Short mmCIF file of C-alpha atoms in Angstrom, two decimals:
data_model
loop_
_atom_site.label_atom_id
_atom_site.label_comp_id
_atom_site.label_asym_id
_atom_site.label_seq_id
_atom_site.Cartn_x
_atom_site.Cartn_y
_atom_site.Cartn_z
CA MET A 1 -56.66 -38.16 -6.89
CA THR A 2 -55.14 -41.59 -7.51
CA LEU A 3 -52.32 -43.08 -5.44
CA SER A 4 -50.10 -43.16 -8.53
CA PHE A 5 -50.59 -39.44 -9.11
CA ARG A 6 -49.86 -38.67 -5.46
CA LEU A 7 -46.65 -40.70 -5.58
CA HIS A 8 -45.59 -38.96 -8.76
CA ALA A 9 -46.25 -35.54 -7.21
CA LEU A 10 -44.31 -36.51 -4.08
CA SER A 11 -41.41 -37.76 -6.18
CA PHE A 12 -41.36 -34.48 -8.11
CA ARG A 13 -41.27 -32.48 -4.87
CA ILE A 14 -38.41 -34.62 -3.53
CA HIS A 15 -36.41 -34.14 -6.73
CA ASP A 16 -37.12 -30.40 -6.70
CA PHE A 17 -36.05 -30.14 -3.06
CA TYR A 18 -32.90 -32.17 -3.78
CA PHE A 19 -32.08 -29.95 -6.78
CA ARG A 20 -32.53 -26.80 -4.68
CA ILE A 21 -30.22 -28.22 -1.99
CA LEU A 22 -27.54 -28.96 -4.59
CA GLN A 23 -27.96 -25.49 -6.10
CA TRP A 24 -27.64 -23.87 -2.66
CA VAL A 25 -24.53 -25.94 -1.85
CA SER A 26 -22.99 -24.97 -5.19
CA ILE A 27 -23.69 -21.28 -4.56
CA MET A 28 -22.25 -21.49 -1.06
CA MET A 29 -19.11 -23.27 -2.32
CA ASN A 30 -18.60 -20.65 -5.05
CA THR A 31 -19.15 -17.83 -2.56
CA THR A 32 -16.70 -19.32 -0.07
CA GLN A 33 -14.07 -19.91 -2.74
CA ARG A 34 -14.52 -16.41 -4.13
CA ARG A 35 -14.12 -14.83 -0.70
CA GLN A 36 -10.99 -16.88 -0.02
CA GLN A 37 -9.56 -15.73 -3.35
CA ILE A 38 -10.46 -12.10 -2.59
CA VAL A 39 -8.51 -12.24 0.68
CA ALA A 40 -5.54 -13.93 -0.99
CA LEU A 41 -5.48 -11.39 -3.83
CA ILE A 42 -5.66 -8.32 -1.57
CA ASN A 43 -3.00 -9.69 0.79
CA GLN A 44 -0.81 -10.27 -2.26
CA LEU A 45 -1.35 -7.02 -4.17
CA GLY A 46 -2.46 -4.61 -1.45
CA ARG A 47 -5.39 -2.21 -1.62
CA GLN A 48 -7.77 -2.85 -4.53
CA PRO A 49 -10.82 -0.94 -5.91
CA LEU A 50 -14.13 -2.79 -5.49
CA GLU A 51 -15.07 -2.25 -9.12
CA SER A 52 -11.95 -3.97 -10.44
CA LEU A 53 -12.44 -6.84 -7.96
CA ALA A 54 -16.05 -7.27 -9.11
CA GLN A 55 -14.92 -7.44 -12.74
CA ARG A 56 -12.15 -9.88 -11.87
CA PHE A 57 -14.52 -12.29 -10.11
CA GLY A 58 -17.45 -11.82 -12.48
CA VAL A 59 -19.96 -10.54 -9.93
CA SER A 60 -21.81 -7.28 -9.38
CA VAL A 61 -20.25 -4.49 -7.34
CA GLN A 62 -23.05 -4.96 -4.80
CA THR A 63 -22.17 -8.65 -4.38
CA LEU A 64 -18.48 -7.82 -4.07
CA ARG A 65 -19.25 -5.08 -1.55
CA ASN A 66 -21.20 -7.61 0.54
CA ASP A 67 -18.26 -10.05 0.36
CA VAL A 68 -15.86 -7.37 1.57
CA ARG A 69 -18.21 -6.33 4.38
CA ILE A 70 -18.40 -9.91 5.66
CA LEU A 71 -14.64 -10.43 5.35
CA ALA A 72 -13.96 -7.15 7.15
CA ASN A 73 -16.28 -8.17 9.99
CA ARG A 74 -14.24 -11.36 10.32
CA GLY A 75 -11.03 -9.36 10.59
CA LEU A 76 -9.67 -10.63 7.27
CA LEU A 77 -9.69 -7.33 5.35
CA MET A 78 -9.96 -3.60 5.86
CA ARG A 79 -12.99 -2.01 4.17
CA HIS A 80 -12.75 1.54 2.76
CA HIS A 81 -14.96 3.72 0.62
CA GLY A 82 -14.79 2.05 -2.79
CA SER A 83 -11.85 -0.25 -1.98
CA ALA A 84 -10.46 -2.93 0.32
CA SER A 85 -6.98 -3.47 1.77
CA PRO A 86 -5.09 -5.99 3.93
CA PHE A 87 -6.10 -6.00 7.57
CA PRO A 88 -3.99 -3.58 9.70
CA GLY A 89 -1.21 -5.14 11.66
CA ARG A 90 -0.43 -7.73 9.00
CA GLU A 91 3.10 -7.80 7.63
CA ASN A 92 3.47 -5.68 4.54
CA VAL A 93 3.24 -7.55 1.24
CA GLU A 94 6.40 -8.63 -0.57
CA TYR A 95 8.49 -5.85 -2.13
CA GLU A 96 8.11 -7.21 -5.67
CA GLN A 97 4.34 -7.22 -5.26
CA ARG A 98 4.32 -3.67 -3.90
CA GLN A 99 6.29 -2.53 -6.96
CA ILE A 100 3.31 -3.17 -9.23
CA VAL A 101 0.67 -1.59 -6.96
CA ASN A 102 -0.21 1.90 -8.29
CA ARG A 103 3.03 1.99 -10.25
CA SER A 104 1.90 4.91 -12.41
CA GLY A 105 0.99 6.91 -9.30
CA LYS A 106 4.40 6.27 -7.76
CA GLN A 107 6.13 7.32 -10.98
CA LEU A 108 4.11 10.54 -11.02
CA ILE A 109 5.13 11.26 -7.42
CA ALA A 110 8.78 10.65 -8.31
CA GLU A 111 8.52 13.12 -11.20
CA HIS A 112 7.02 15.75 -8.91
CA CYS A 113 9.70 15.16 -6.29
CA LEU A 114 12.50 15.44 -8.83
CA THR A 115 11.52 19.09 -9.43
CA LEU A 116 12.26 19.75 -5.74
CA ILE A 117 15.86 18.51 -5.99
CA SER A 118 18.70 20.66 -7.28
CA ASP A 119 22.16 19.81 -8.56
CA TYR A 120 24.90 19.36 -5.95
CA GLN A 121 22.54 18.66 -3.06
CA SER A 122 23.04 16.02 -0.35
CA LEU A 123 20.15 13.59 0.09
CA PHE A 124 18.89 10.90 2.45
CA LEU A 125 16.74 8.30 0.71
CA GLY A 126 14.58 6.03 2.86
CA THR A 127 13.03 2.68 2.06
CA GLY A 128 10.10 1.85 -0.22
CA THR A 129 9.05 1.43 -3.84
CA THR A 130 8.18 5.11 -4.41
CA VAL A 131 11.64 6.18 -3.25
CA GLU A 132 13.08 3.61 -5.66
CA GLN A 133 11.19 5.31 -8.52
CA LEU A 134 12.77 8.63 -7.52
CA ALA A 135 16.25 7.08 -7.44
CA ILE A 136 15.80 6.04 -11.07
CA LEU A 137 15.13 9.67 -12.06
CA LEU A 138 18.03 11.17 -10.12
CA ARG A 139 20.30 10.60 -13.14
CA GLU A 140 18.93 13.95 -14.33
CA ARG A 141 20.71 15.77 -11.47
CA GLN A 142 24.46 16.39 -11.22
CA GLY A 143 26.88 16.41 -8.31
CA LEU A 144 24.57 14.65 -5.85
CA ARG A 145 25.68 13.10 -2.59
CA VAL A 146 23.21 10.35 -1.63
CA MET A 147 23.06 8.31 1.57
CA THR A 148 20.54 5.47 1.79
CA ASN A 149 19.57 2.20 3.47
CA ASN A 150 17.43 1.21 0.47
CA LEU A 151 19.26 -1.37 -1.66
CA HIS A 152 16.69 -1.00 -4.45
CA ALA A 153 17.65 2.67 -4.71
CA VAL A 154 21.34 1.76 -4.78
CA THR A 155 21.10 -0.18 -8.06
CA PRO A 156 20.11 2.71 -10.37
CA LEU A 157 22.36 5.13 -8.49
CA CYS A 158 25.37 2.90 -9.13
CA HIS A 159 24.97 3.78 -12.80
CA HIS A 160 24.75 7.52 -12.10
CA PRO A 161 27.92 9.08 -13.59
CA ASP A 162 28.02 12.05 -11.19
CA CYS A 163 26.75 10.89 -7.81
CA GLU A 164 28.60 10.07 -4.61
CA LEU A 165 26.77 7.11 -3.08
CA ILE A 166 27.03 5.96 0.55
CA ILE A 167 25.02 3.00 1.82
CA ALA A 168 24.18 1.83 5.33
CA GLY A 169 26.05 -1.20 6.61
CA GLY A 170 24.59 -3.82 8.90
CA VAL A 171 22.02 -6.60 8.84
CA VAL A 172 20.03 -6.70 5.60
CA ARG A 173 16.29 -7.28 5.82
CA LYS A 174 16.22 -9.77 2.95
CA ARG A 175 12.47 -9.61 2.43
CA ASP A 176 12.62 -5.90 1.56
CA GLN A 177 16.33 -5.64 0.71
CA ASP A 178 17.12 -2.77 3.02
CA VAL A 179 18.86 -2.05 6.33
CA VAL A 180 16.71 -0.86 9.25
CA GLY A 181 16.86 -0.68 13.04
CA GLY A 182 19.97 0.22 15.01
CA ASP A 183 22.36 -0.07 12.07
CA ALA A 184 20.39 2.37 9.97
CA LEU A 185 19.78 4.66 12.95
CA ARG A 186 23.53 5.01 13.60
CA PHE A 187 24.17 5.46 9.88
CA PHE A 188 21.77 8.38 9.44
CA SER A 189 22.90 9.94 12.72
CA ARG A 190 26.45 10.38 11.34
CA PHE A 191 25.43 12.79 8.57
CA ARG A 192 23.63 16.07 8.03
CA VAL A 193 22.00 16.58 4.62
CA ASP A 194 19.98 19.11 2.65
CA VAL A 195 16.96 16.89 1.98
CA GLY A 196 15.55 13.72 3.55
CA ILE A 197 13.03 11.79 1.41
CA VAL A 198 10.92 8.94 2.80
CA SER A 199 7.67 7.04 2.36
CA VAL A 200 5.44 5.24 4.87
CA GLY A 201 3.12 2.21 5.02
CA GLY A 202 -0.20 4.00 5.47
CA MET A 203 -2.15 7.13 6.38
CA SER A 204 -5.46 7.68 8.15
CA ARG A 205 -8.03 10.22 6.98
CA GLN A 206 -6.76 12.56 9.69
CA GLY A 207 -3.18 12.45 8.36
CA GLN A 208 -1.79 10.08 10.99
CA LEU A 209 0.99 7.94 9.52
CA PHE A 210 1.65 4.24 10.07
CA ASP A 211 4.16 1.52 9.30
CA TYR A 212 4.58 -2.20 9.84
CA ASN A 213 7.46 -2.49 12.31
CA THR A 214 9.27 -0.37 14.86
CA GLU A 215 12.72 -0.85 13.33
CA GLU A 216 11.61 0.84 10.12
CA VAL A 217 10.11 3.73 12.11
CA MET A 218 13.33 4.12 14.14
CA ALA A 219 15.46 4.36 11.02
CA ARG A 220 13.12 6.92 9.47
CA GLU A 221 13.11 9.08 12.61
CA ALA A 222 16.91 9.24 12.60
CA LEU A 223 16.89 10.11 8.90
CA LEU A 224 14.40 12.94 9.37
CA GLU A 225 16.14 14.33 12.44
CA ASN A 226 19.30 14.94 10.42
CA ALA A 227 17.74 16.45 7.28
CA ARG A 228 17.22 20.20 6.88
CA GLN A 229 14.19 19.66 4.67
CA ARG A 230 11.78 16.71 5.04
CA ILE A 231 9.84 15.34 2.08
CA LEU A 232 7.21 12.57 2.32
CA LEU A 233 6.23 10.57 -0.78
CA LEU A 234 2.78 9.02 -0.31
CA ASP A 235 0.83 7.29 -3.08
CA SER A 236 -2.95 6.92 -2.91
CA SER A 237 -2.85 3.15 -2.28
CA LYS A 238 -1.72 4.09 1.26
CA PHE A 239 -4.77 6.31 1.95
CA ASP A 240 -7.12 5.10 4.73
CA THR A 241 -4.62 2.38 5.65
CA GLU A 242 -3.48 1.78 9.21
CA ALA A 243 -0.72 -0.57 10.38
CA SER A 244 0.57 -1.66 13.77
CA CYS A 245 3.15 1.10 14.32
CA SER A 246 2.52 4.84 14.59
CA ALA A 247 4.89 6.81 12.36
CA GLY A 248 4.06 10.46 13.01
CA HIS A 249 1.82 12.85 11.11
CA LEU A 250 1.83 14.67 7.78
CA THR A 251 2.55 17.89 9.64
CA ASP A 252 5.98 16.51 10.60
CA TYR A 253 7.08 17.23 7.00
CA ASN A 254 7.92 20.36 5.06
CA ILE A 255 6.60 18.94 1.79
CA VAL A 256 4.19 16.07 1.06
CA VAL A 257 4.01 14.70 -2.49
CA MET A 258 1.01 12.58 -3.57
CA ASP A 259 -0.53 11.29 -6.78
CA GLN A 260 -4.05 12.23 -5.64
CA PRO A 261 -5.26 14.92 -3.23
CA PRO A 262 -6.35 13.99 0.30
CA LEU A 263 -9.72 15.00 1.77
CA PRO A 264 -10.42 18.78 1.82
CA ALA A 265 -10.32 18.93 5.63
CA LEU A 266 -6.84 17.44 5.65
CA ARG A 267 -5.68 19.77 2.86
CA ASN A 268 -6.87 22.74 4.91
CA HIS A 269 -5.09 21.44 7.99
CA LEU A 270 -1.81 21.07 6.10
CA SER A 271 -2.17 24.57 4.69
CA ALA A 272 -2.72 25.97 8.18
CA GLU A 273 0.44 24.18 9.38
CA ALA A 274 2.48 25.58 6.43
CA VAL A 275 3.02 22.11 4.93
CA ARG A 276 3.43 22.32 1.17
CA LEU A 277 1.24 19.75 -0.61
CA ILE A 278 2.03 18.67 -4.17
CA TYR A 279 -0.15 16.36 -6.29
#
């Protein structure tokens, strides 16, 4: 073997090694960027199915599942069966972003809940996007008396021709456009109503409920304490989602309205506790 041939072979190996290094660096950069974008997207929009994420980023579901597993191990996301959500304890995403998450499911829940409300009833409406969807439909009921700390619910109710509307005064939480904490607690404590309707930030597989701050939980507790019937609206994007504050259990409610059924064990538990489940 001549020296020239050996040098040529060595040069080829060096170029091949260099090319492989560049290829590896490119793959690593793309992987890092993709994972950063996955975290940003889920923190912005909330819980997302793995299949839709894989399609969005142009990778296989297996690759996306591996990304989510690594990000979850780093404490950047929560991993669920077939989906991923923001890590528990983070602040809830912006209200406008939550409005588009599972919008059809929330509208279905609102339609179900409307069938539980009669003309001339008094209502408490809590905070949240699902409650807002219900407020839009309440124009189909007459003679209502509604008390709420949810400014998003106030807007459609202002156009209701036959509804007495009372809103909580106090410090407005601008980010969510509602009133929570002590002001809302005192507000709900002054009334006694037929039906109290609320939503929460998340639910575990065992039916434990969660939310993102204690002030919101305090306001909800006062609302529920002064309602003869308690209704919880819970869309499926909240399933298997835990946040920093405990907010009771599904069995604290008379009726739970969902867009999808929970696990069979939880359905059986609710039935045993005489909680009516609608989905």
